[in-house]
PDB file of C-alpha atoms in Angstrom:
ATOM      1  CA  UNK A 226      38.115  -4.914   5.986  1.00 94.00           C
ATOM      2  CA  UNK A 227      34.494  -4.393   7.029  1.00 98.00           C
ATOM      3  CA  UNK A 228      33.819  -2.110   9.996  1.00 98.00           C
ATOM      4  CA  UNK A 229      30.461  -1.490  11.659  1.00 99.00           C
ATOM      5  CA  UNK A 230      29.865   1.669  13.700  1.00 98.00           C
ATOM      6  CA  UNK A 231      27.248   0.382  16.154  1.00 98.00           C
ATOM      7  CA  UNK A 232      25.395   3.032  18.159  1.00 95.00           C
ATOM      8  CA  UNK A 233      23.522   0.528  20.383  1.00 93.00           C
ATOM      9  CA  UNK A 234      20.111   1.929  19.395  1.00 91.00           C
ATOM     10  CA  UNK A 235      17.156  -0.083  18.117  1.00 90.00           C
ATOM     11  CA  UNK A 236      17.908   1.280  14.654  1.00 91.00           C
ATOM     12  CA  UNK A 237      21.525   0.214  15.160  1.00 94.00           C
ATOM     13  CA  UNK A 238      20.293  -3.305  15.879  1.00 96.00           C
ATOM     14  CA  UNK A 239      18.382  -3.272  12.591  1.00 97.00           C
ATOM     15  CA  UNK A 240      21.432  -2.037  10.652  1.00 98.00           C
ATOM     16  CA  UNK A 241      23.534  -4.722  12.347  1.00 98.00           C
ATOM     17  CA  UNK A 242      21.725  -7.358  10.284  1.00 98.00           C
ATOM     18  CA  UNK A 243      23.289  -5.781   7.195  1.00 98.00           C
ATOM     19  CA  UNK A 244      26.692  -5.868   8.894  1.00 98.00           C
ATOM     20  CA  UNK A 245      26.413  -9.589   9.634  1.00 98.00           C
ATOM     21  CA  UNK A 246      25.156 -10.487   6.147  1.00 98.00           C
ATOM     22  CA  UNK A 247      27.848  -8.365   4.480  1.00 98.00           C
ATOM     23  CA  UNK A 248      30.568 -10.032   6.534  1.00 98.00           C
ATOM     24  CA  UNK A 249      29.206 -13.483   5.659  1.00 97.00           C
ATOM     25  CA  UNK A 250      29.528 -12.685   1.952  1.00 94.00           C
ATOM     26  CA  UNK A 251      33.233 -11.813   2.227  1.00 93.00           C
ATOM     27  CA  UNK A 252      36.005 -14.386   1.819  1.00 92.00           C
ATOM     28  CA  UNK A 253      37.565 -13.550   5.200  1.00 93.00           C
ATOM     29  CA  UNK A 254      34.161 -13.666   6.981  1.00 96.00           C
ATOM     30  CA  UNK A 255      35.301 -11.099   9.538  1.00 97.00           C
ATOM     31  CA  UNK A 256      33.609  -8.097  11.132  1.00 98.00           C
ATOM     32  CA  UNK A 257      35.141  -5.322  13.224  1.00 98.00           C
ATOM     33  CA  UNK A 258      32.516  -3.660  15.449  1.00 98.00           C
ATOM     34  CA  UNK A 259      33.180  -0.245  16.968  1.00 98.00           C
ATOM     35  CA  UNK A 260      30.927   1.305  19.602  1.00 98.00           C
ATOM     36  CA  UNK A 261      31.897   4.690  21.011  1.00 97.00           C
ATOM     37  CA  UNK A 262      30.929   4.863  24.669  1.00 94.00           C
ATOM     38  CA  UNK A 263      29.280   8.273  25.123  1.00 90.00           C
ATOM     39  CA  UNK A 264      27.227   7.705  28.267  1.00 87.00           C
ATOM     40  CA  UNK A 265      23.885   7.424  26.465  1.00 87.00           C
ATOM     41  CA  UNK A 266      23.251   3.937  27.895  1.00 90.00           C
ATOM     42  CA  UNK A 267      23.991   2.445  31.272  1.00 92.00           C
ATOM     43  CA  UNK A 268      26.860  -0.048  31.384  1.00 92.00           C
ATOM     44  CA  UNK A 269      24.438  -2.927  32.002  1.00 95.00           C
ATOM     45  CA  UNK A 270      22.189  -2.039  29.057  1.00 94.00           C
ATOM     46  CA  UNK A 271      25.140  -1.483  26.748  1.00 95.00           C
ATOM     47  CA  UNK A 272      26.760  -4.780  27.745  1.00 95.00           C
ATOM     48  CA  UNK A 273      23.491  -6.612  27.060  1.00 96.00           C
ATOM     49  CA  UNK A 274      23.154  -5.114  23.585  1.00 96.00           C
ATOM     50  CA  UNK A 275      26.786  -5.754  22.683  1.00 97.00           C
ATOM     51  CA  UNK A 276      26.635  -9.342  23.915  1.00 97.00           C
ATOM     52  CA  UNK A 277      23.519  -9.992  21.847  1.00 96.00           C
ATOM     53  CA  UNK A 278      25.199  -8.609  18.722  1.00 97.00           C
ATOM     54  CA  UNK A 279      28.390 -10.591  19.325  1.00 97.00           C
ATOM     55  CA  UNK A 280      26.465 -13.831  19.768  1.00 97.00           C
ATOM     56  CA  UNK A 281      24.532 -13.293  16.547  1.00 97.00           C
ATOM     57  CA  UNK A 282      27.716 -12.559  14.611  1.00 97.00           C
ATOM     58  CA  UNK A 283      29.511 -15.580  16.051  1.00 96.00           C
ATOM     59  CA  UNK A 284      26.495 -17.812  15.373  1.00 97.00           C
ATOM     60  CA  UNK A 285      26.783 -16.673  11.746  1.00 97.00           C
ATOM     61  CA  UNK A 286      30.318 -18.072  11.672  1.00 97.00           C
ATOM     62  CA  UNK A 287      32.119 -14.739  11.709  1.00 98.00           C
ATOM     63  CA  UNK A 288      35.447 -13.809  13.227  1.00 97.00           C
ATOM     64  CA  UNK A 289      34.416 -10.793  15.295  1.00 97.00           C
ATOM     65  CA  UNK A 290      36.494  -8.018  16.822  1.00 97.00           C
ATOM     66  CA  UNK A 291      34.866  -5.559  19.238  1.00 97.00           C
ATOM     67  CA  UNK A 292      36.262  -2.156  20.145  1.00 97.00           C
ATOM     68  CA  UNK A 293      34.522   0.073  22.738  1.00 97.00           C
ATOM     69  CA  UNK A 294      36.526   3.294  23.135  1.00 96.00           C
ATOM     70  CA  UNK A 295      35.381   6.230  25.232  1.00 94.00           C
ATOM     71  CA  UNK A 296      34.426   9.299  23.217  1.00 92.00           C
ATOM     72  CA  UNK A 297      37.362  11.673  22.784  1.00 92.00           C
ATOM     73  CA  UNK A 298      36.629  14.833  20.860  1.00 92.00           C
ATOM     74  CA  UNK A 299      33.185  13.530  19.929  1.00 94.00           C
ATOM     75  CA  UNK A 300      31.817  10.288  18.483  1.00 96.00           C
ATOM     76  CA  UNK A 301      32.852  11.069  14.904  1.00 97.00           C
ATOM     77  CA  UNK A 302      36.440  11.916  15.825  1.00 97.00           C
ATOM     78  CA  UNK A 303      36.700   8.745  17.905  1.00 97.00           C
ATOM     79  CA  UNK A 304      35.411   6.586  15.047  1.00 98.00           C
ATOM     80  CA  UNK A 305      37.812   8.260  12.625  1.00 97.00           C
ATOM     81  CA  UNK A 306      40.672   7.361  14.960  1.00 96.00           C
ATOM     82  CA  UNK A 307      39.546   3.715  15.205  1.00 97.00           C
ATOM     83  CA  UNK A 308      38.792   2.965  11.556  1.00 98.00           C
ATOM     84  CA  UNK A 309      41.704   3.006   9.081  1.00 97.00           C
ATOM     85  CA  UNK A 310      41.628   5.146   5.964  1.00 97.00           C
ATOM     86  CA  UNK A 311      41.936   3.660   2.492  1.00 96.00           C
ATOM     87  CA  UNK A 312      39.931   2.183  -0.361  1.00 95.00           C
ATOM     88  CA  UNK A 313      40.339  -1.343   1.064  1.00 95.00           C
ATOM     89  CA  UNK A 314      38.123  -0.493   4.063  1.00 97.00           C
ATOM     90  CA  UNK A 315      34.325  -0.200   4.259  1.00 98.00           C
ATOM     91  CA  UNK A 316      32.521   1.429   7.180  1.00 98.00           C
ATOM     92  CA  UNK A 317      28.830   0.671   7.726  1.00 99.00           C
ATOM     93  CA  UNK A 318      26.719   2.947   9.921  1.00 98.00           C
ATOM     94  CA  UNK A 319      23.112   4.032  10.391  1.00 97.00           C
ATOM     95  CA  UNK A 320      21.162   7.228   9.761  1.00 95.00           C
ATOM     96  CA  UNK A 321      18.551   8.589  12.145  1.00 90.00           C
ATOM     97  CA  UNK A 322      15.516   6.336  12.405  1.00 82.00           C
ATOM     98  CA  UNK A 323      13.176   9.367  12.570  1.00 80.00           C
ATOM     99  CA  UNK A 324      13.778  12.915  11.414  1.00 66.00           C
ATOM    100  CA  UNK A 325      11.672  14.819  13.960  1.00 70.00           C
ATOM    101  CA  UNK A 326      12.296  18.125  12.256  1.00 70.00           C
ATOM    102  CA  UNK A 327      16.032  17.575  11.793  1.00 76.00           C
ATOM    103  CA  UNK A 328      16.282  15.389   8.717  1.00 86.00           C
ATOM    104  CA  UNK A 329      17.434  11.775   8.669  1.00 92.00           C
ATOM    105  CA  UNK A 330      21.053  12.392   7.659  1.00 92.00           C
ATOM    106  CA  UNK A 331      21.822  16.079   8.195  1.00 89.00           C
ATOM    107  CA  UNK A 332      23.945  16.731  11.266  1.00 89.00           C
ATOM    108  CA  UNK A 333      24.508  13.049  12.062  1.00 93.00           C
ATOM    109  CA  UNK A 334      27.664  11.063  12.676  1.00 96.00           C
ATOM    110  CA  UNK A 335      26.863   9.186   9.449  1.00 96.00           C
ATOM    111  CA  UNK A 336      26.848  12.425   7.458  1.00 94.00           C
ATOM    112  CA  UNK A 337      30.217  13.479   8.869  1.00 95.00           C
ATOM    113  CA  UNK A 338      31.740  10.071   8.127  1.00 96.00           C
ATOM    114  CA  UNK A 339      30.476  10.249   4.541  1.00 95.00           C
ATOM    115  CA  UNK A 340      31.801  13.780   4.164  1.00 93.00           C
ATOM    116  CA  UNK A 341      35.269  12.862   5.473  1.00 94.00           C
ATOM    117  CA  UNK A 342      35.881  10.721   2.372  1.00 92.00           C
ATOM    118  CA  UNK A 343      38.648   8.639   3.968  1.00 96.00           C
ATOM    119  CA  UNK A 344      37.236   5.216   3.095  1.00 96.00           C
ATOM    120  CA  UNK A 345      34.124   3.628   1.613  1.00 97.00           C
ATOM    121  CA  UNK A 346      31.147   4.520   3.830  1.00 97.00           C
ATOM    122  CA  UNK A 347      27.602   3.165   3.630  1.00 98.00           C
ATOM    123  CA  UNK A 348      24.916   4.770   5.814  1.00 97.00           C
ATOM    124  CA  UNK A 349      21.681   2.764   5.984  1.00 98.00           C
ATOM    125  CA  UNK A 350      18.172   3.733   6.984  1.00 97.00           C
ATOM    126  CA  UNK A 351      16.104   0.634   7.739  1.00 97.00           C
ATOM    127  CA  UNK A 352      12.403   0.899   6.902  1.00 96.00           C
ATOM    128  CA  UNK A 353      11.632  -2.833   6.926  1.00 97.00           C
ATOM    129  CA  UNK A 354      13.593  -4.538   9.733  1.00 96.00           C
ATOM    130  CA  UNK A 355      11.985  -7.852   8.817  1.00 96.00           C
ATOM    131  CA  UNK A 356      14.305  -8.112   5.800  1.00 96.00           C
ATOM    132  CA  UNK A 357      17.137  -8.887   8.241  1.00 96.00           C
ATOM    133  CA  UNK A 358      19.718  -7.293   5.977  1.00 96.00           C
ATOM    134  CA  UNK A 359      18.728  -9.275   2.869  1.00 97.00           C
ATOM    135  CA  UNK A 360      16.881  -6.888   0.512  1.00 97.00           C
ATOM    136  CA  UNK A 361      17.642  -8.933  -2.613  1.00 95.00           C
ATOM    137  CA  UNK A 362      16.228  -6.400  -5.093  1.00 97.00           C
ATOM    138  CA  UNK A 363      18.102  -3.076  -5.313  1.00 97.00           C
ATOM    139  CA  UNK A 364      17.407   0.213  -7.058  1.00 97.00           C
ATOM    140  CA  UNK A 365      20.515   2.075  -8.204  1.00 96.00           C
ATOM    141  CA  UNK A 366      19.744   5.650  -9.363  1.00 93.00           C
ATOM    142  CA  UNK A 367      22.192   6.982 -11.926  1.00 90.00           C
ATOM    143  CA  UNK A 368      20.750  10.515 -11.740  1.00 72.00           C
ATOM    144  CA  UNK A 369      20.348  13.010  -8.923  1.00 56.00           C
ATOM    145  CA  UNK A 370      23.436  11.819  -7.061  1.00 59.00           C
ATOM    146  CA  UNK A 371      27.015  11.064  -8.076  1.00 63.00           C
ATOM    147  CA  UNK A 372      28.040   7.517  -8.730  1.00 72.00           C
ATOM    148  CA  UNK A 373      31.118   5.806 -10.076  1.00 81.00           C
ATOM    149  CA  UNK A 374      31.535   2.216 -11.153  1.00 86.00           C
ATOM    150  CA  UNK A 375      34.443   1.766  -8.745  1.00 87.00           C
ATOM    151  CA  UNK A 376      32.582   3.005  -5.657  1.00 89.00           C
ATOM    152  CA  UNK A 377      29.268   1.292  -6.315  1.00 92.00           C
ATOM    153  CA  UNK A 378      30.974  -2.007  -7.200  1.00 93.00           C
ATOM    154  CA  UNK A 379      32.628  -2.109  -3.770  1.00 94.00           C
ATOM    155  CA  UNK A 380      29.243  -1.662  -2.083  1.00 95.00           C
ATOM    156  CA  UNK A 381      27.353  -4.090  -4.327  1.00 95.00           C
ATOM    157  CA  UNK A 382      29.933  -6.814  -3.701  1.00 94.00           C
ATOM    158  CA  UNK A 383      28.976  -6.708  -0.020  1.00 96.00           C
ATOM    159  CA  UNK A 384      25.644  -8.308  -0.887  1.00 95.00           C
ATOM    160  CA  UNK A 385      27.294 -11.384  -2.396  1.00 92.00           C
ATOM    161  CA  UNK A 386      24.831 -14.104  -3.371  1.00 90.00           C
ATOM    162  CA  UNK A 387      21.988 -12.218  -1.675  1.00 93.00           C
ATOM    163  CA  UNK A 388      21.908  -9.895  -4.690  1.00 92.00           C
ATOM    164  CA  UNK A 389      18.945 -10.999  -6.823  1.00 93.00           C
ATOM    165  CA  UNK A 390      18.321  -8.015  -9.106  1.00 95.00           C
ATOM    166  CA  UNK A 391      19.804  -4.555  -9.645  1.00 95.00           C
ATOM    167  CA  UNK A 392      17.362  -2.047 -11.145  1.00 96.00           C
ATOM    168  CA  UNK A 393      19.241   0.820 -12.785  1.00 96.00           C
ATOM    169  CA  UNK A 394      17.270   4.078 -12.926  1.00 95.00           C
ATOM    170  CA  UNK A 395      18.299   6.882 -15.277  1.00 93.00           C
ATOM    171  CA  UNK A 396      16.159  10.009 -14.902  1.00 91.00           C
ATOM    172  CA  UNK A 397      16.451  12.482 -17.774  1.00 85.00           C
ATOM    173  CA  UNK A 398      15.844  15.766 -15.984  1.00 80.00           C
ATOM    174  CA  UNK A 399      13.923  18.554 -17.709  1.00 78.00           C
ATOM    175  CA  UNK A 400      13.582  21.596 -15.484  1.00 75.00           C
ATOM    176  CA  UNK A 401      10.506  23.709 -14.758  1.00 69.00           C
ATOM    177  CA  UNK A 402       7.948  24.544 -17.414  1.00 67.00           C
ATOM    178  CA  UNK A 403      10.015  23.017 -20.221  1.00 71.00           C
ATOM    179  CA  UNK A 404       9.000  19.565 -18.960  1.00 62.00           C
ATOM    180  CA  UNK A 405       5.326  20.229 -19.746  1.00 69.00           C
ATOM    181  CA  UNK A 406       6.066  21.717 -23.175  1.00 73.00           C
ATOM    182  CA  UNK A 407       8.159  18.867 -24.577  1.00 73.00           C
ATOM    183  CA  UNK A 408       7.116  17.609 -27.989  1.00 78.00           C
ATOM    184  CA  UNK A 409       6.592  13.906 -28.605  1.00 80.00           C
ATOM    185  CA  UNK A 410       9.699  13.844 -30.800  1.00 83.00           C
ATOM    186  CA  UNK A 411      11.820  15.487 -28.102  1.00 83.00           C
ATOM    187  CA  UNK A 412      10.534  13.045 -25.479  1.00 84.00           C
ATOM    188  CA  UNK A 413      11.463  10.078 -27.653  1.00 86.00           C
ATOM    189  CA  UNK A 414      14.901  11.546 -28.374  1.00 86.00           C
ATOM    190  CA  UNK A 415      15.664  12.029 -24.675  1.00 86.00           C
ATOM    191  CA  UNK A 416      14.467   8.524 -23.845  1.00 90.00           C
ATOM    192  CA  UNK A 417      16.622   7.032 -26.597  1.00 91.00           C
ATOM    193  CA  UNK A 418      19.661   8.893 -25.274  1.00 91.00           C
ATOM    194  CA  UNK A 419      18.911   7.502 -21.817  1.00 91.00           C
ATOM    195  CA  UNK A 420      18.612   3.951 -23.130  1.00 93.00           C
ATOM    196  CA  UNK A 421      21.908   4.315 -24.995  1.00 94.00           C
ATOM    197  CA  UNK A 422      23.567   5.381 -21.749  1.00 91.00           C
ATOM    198  CA  UNK A 423      22.154   2.364 -19.908  1.00 92.00           C
ATOM    199  CA  UNK A 424      23.368   0.050 -22.682  1.00 91.00           C
ATOM    200  CA  UNK A 425      26.887   1.221 -21.817  1.00 91.00           C
ATOM    201  CA  UNK A 426      26.470   0.976 -18.044  1.00 91.00           C
ATOM    202  CA  UNK A 427      24.760  -2.423 -17.809  1.00 92.00           C
ATOM    203  CA  UNK A 428      27.514  -4.593 -19.364  1.00 92.00           C
ATOM    204  CA  UNK A 429      30.229  -2.690 -17.489  1.00 91.00           C
ATOM    205  CA  UNK A 430      28.471  -3.299 -14.165  1.00 91.00           C
ATOM    206  CA  UNK A 431      27.836  -6.966 -14.967  1.00 91.00           C
ATOM    207  CA  UNK A 432      31.467  -7.497 -15.951  1.00 91.00           C
ATOM    208  CA  UNK A 433      32.757  -5.790 -12.808  1.00 89.00           C
ATOM    209  CA  UNK A 434      30.534  -7.858 -10.485  1.00 88.00           C
ATOM    210  CA  UNK A 435      30.373 -11.103 -12.460  1.00 86.00           C
ATOM    211  CA  UNK A 436      26.595 -10.790 -12.758  1.00 83.00           C
ATOM    212  CA  UNK A 437      24.435 -12.346 -15.452  1.00 82.00           C
ATOM    213  CA  UNK A 438      22.730  -9.696 -17.601  1.00 76.00           C
ATOM    214  CA  UNK A 439      19.368 -11.091 -16.468  1.00 74.00           C
ATOM    215  CA  UNK A 440      20.138  -9.800 -12.953  1.00 90.00           C
ATOM    216  CA  UNK A 441      20.417  -6.169 -14.116  1.00 92.00           C
ATOM    217  CA  UNK A 442      17.409  -4.255 -15.447  1.00 94.00           C
ATOM    218  CA  UNK A 443      17.466  -0.696 -16.793  1.00 94.00           C
ATOM    219  CA  UNK A 444      14.746   1.964 -16.595  1.00 94.00           C
ATOM    220  CA  UNK A 445      14.660   5.434 -18.178  1.00 94.00           C
ATOM    221  CA  UNK A 446      12.135   8.159 -17.296  1.00 91.00           C
ATOM    222  CA  UNK A 447      11.715  11.877 -17.961  1.00 87.00           C
ATOM    223  CA  UNK A 448      10.928  14.081 -14.990  1.00 86.00           C
ATOM    224  CA  UNK A 449      11.400  17.462 -13.352  1.00 83.00           C
ATOM    225  CA  UNK A 450      11.778  15.851  -9.904  1.00 87.00           C
ATOM    226  CA  UNK A 451      14.490  13.203  -9.523  1.00 88.00           C
ATOM    227  CA  UNK A 452      13.847  12.455  -5.843  1.00 90.00           C
ATOM    228  CA  UNK A 453      10.177  11.759  -6.479  1.00 92.00           C
ATOM    229  CA  UNK A 454      10.974   9.490  -9.426  1.00 93.00           C
ATOM    230  CA  UNK A 455      13.412   7.472  -7.318  1.00 94.00           C
ATOM    231  CA  UNK A 456      10.722   6.774  -4.706  1.00 95.00           C
ATOM    232  CA  UNK A 457       8.158   5.959  -7.418  1.00 96.00           C
ATOM    233  CA  UNK A 458      10.588   3.627  -9.198  1.00 96.00           C
ATOM    234  CA  UNK A 459      11.367   1.784  -5.966  1.00 97.00           C
ATOM    235  CA  UNK A 460       7.661   1.041  -5.623  1.00 96.00           C
ATOM    236  CA  UNK A 461       7.189   0.130  -9.273  1.00 96.00           C
ATOM    237  CA  UNK A 462      10.170  -2.237  -9.404  1.00 97.00           C
ATOM    238  CA  UNK A 463       9.442  -3.687  -5.941  1.00 97.00           C
ATOM    239  CA  UNK A 464      12.971  -2.802  -4.904  1.00 98.00           C
ATOM    240  CA  UNK A 465      13.708  -3.327  -1.227  1.00 98.00           C
ATOM    241  CA  UNK A 466      16.785  -1.103  -1.014  1.00 98.00           C
ATOM    242  CA  UNK A 467      17.658   2.160  -2.759  1.00 98.00           C
ATOM    243  CA  UNK A 468      21.414   2.642  -3.095  1.00 96.00           C
ATOM    244  CA  UNK A 469      22.357   6.303  -3.653  1.00 93.00           C
ATOM    245  CA  UNK A 470      25.684   8.021  -4.037  1.00 90.00           C
ATOM    246  CA  UNK A 471      26.367  11.125  -1.925  1.00 86.00           C
ATOM    247  CA  UNK A 472      28.053  14.285  -3.171  1.00 75.00           C
ATOM    248  CA  UNK A 473      29.993  16.602  -0.898  1.00 66.00           C
ATOM    249  CA  UNK A 474      27.709  19.439  -1.996  1.00 61.00           C
ATOM    250  CA  UNK A 475      24.641  17.606  -0.709  1.00 58.00           C
ATOM    251  CA  UNK A 476      26.426  16.575   2.485  1.00 61.00           C
ATOM    252  CA  UNK A 477      27.318  20.197   3.224  1.00 55.00           C
ATOM    253  CA  UNK A 478      23.769  21.512   2.748  1.00 53.00           C
ATOM    254  CA  UNK A 479      22.300  22.754   6.021  1.00 50.00           C
ATOM    255  CA  UNK A 480      18.788  23.332   4.633  1.00 47.00           C
ATOM    256  CA  UNK A 481      17.850  19.671   4.765  1.00 51.00           C
ATOM    257  CA  UNK A 482      14.265  20.028   3.503  1.00 60.00           C
ATOM    258  CA  UNK A 483      15.352  20.551  -0.108  1.00 64.00           C
ATOM    259  CA  UNK A 484      18.297  18.154   0.014  1.00 81.00           C
ATOM    260  CA  UNK A 485      17.722  15.325  -2.515  1.00 85.00           C
ATOM    261  CA  UNK A 486      19.276  12.764  -0.160  1.00 89.00           C
ATOM    262  CA  UNK A 487      16.911  13.803   2.624  1.00 90.00           C
ATOM    263  CA  UNK A 488      13.925  13.758   0.282  1.00 90.00           C
ATOM    264  CA  UNK A 489      14.659  10.214  -0.859  1.00 93.00           C
ATOM    265  CA  UNK A 490      15.273   9.055   2.721  1.00 94.00           C
ATOM    266  CA  UNK A 491      11.928  10.519   3.791  1.00 92.00           C
ATOM    267  CA  UNK A 492       9.870   9.386   0.787  1.00 93.00           C
ATOM    268  CA  UNK A 493      11.318   5.939   0.136  1.00 95.00           C
ATOM    269  CA  UNK A 494       8.993   2.954   0.653  1.00 96.00           C
ATOM    270  CA  UNK A 495      11.988   0.733   1.400  1.00 98.00           C
ATOM    271  CA  UNK A 496      15.411   0.679   3.047  1.00 98.00           C
ATOM    272  CA  UNK A 497      17.896   3.278   1.768  1.00 97.00           C
ATOM    273  CA  UNK A 498      21.686   3.141   1.635  1.00 97.00           C
ATOM    274  CA  UNK A 499      23.741   6.309   1.082  1.00 96.00           C
ATOM    275  CA  UNK A 500      27.309   5.575  -0.020  1.00 95.00           C
ATOM    276  CA  UNK A 501      30.476   7.474  -0.817  1.00 93.00           C
ATOM    277  CA  UNK A 502      33.935   6.234  -1.730  1.00 93.00           C
ATOM    278  CA  UNK A 503      37.247   7.702  -0.586  1.00 93.00           C
ATOM    279  CA  UNK A 504      37.874  11.183  -1.959  1.00 84.00           C
TER     280      UNK A 504
END
């Protein structure tokens, strides 16, 4: 079941396009929307935003369920009570639209939902609202953040036929001064190891999703800065969404400036999705 935690912000409206498109790609074509009433908006403004979202979802041919509970014990706790646990459920939510000295994920409801690990969670930052939830070309980093075939397959299936190309990025990390002292032979050896790894991942991903090999492209680079390479690769491959796995270690970091998730969110030239499966 697909759930959407809608916060009734402008950014929430942008993320809602992903929710509608994801629901359209599923066989049951259903969407469960949850908004926790916390007093941020007046009743009239909230009703207007919810009605607009409901109409768009219904116009898309979806069976829509809306739940608007009052906050009890905080927004996160209320959402946790409304959305079932289990690997069969996916919860979509948004990050902050702007960091303003706080980071885009750190300290947010989205971060706490990801950390809880009770279901599949995808937190999206929208950079280009004009995509309307149809990025088409995705960048999937296989370095710098945890990923598993099971978890990423669940998220990639949400895109359905909208998925045009998946760019796999494997960054071979060489720390500090060693990176600048690598011999040509060592560079080639590391790149070959990276390509061998991708040759294992690509067919497994295609088989799991039923994708033609032409719709998956692999890239290997050497670097001492994974976050930077992810942003550079998104530009180079013209990807319109970066899809990154989240580790509990990164989610628990309070110093957000050095957090690789925060760095990618801040540097990315495109939309970013942070995902985590059930623990």
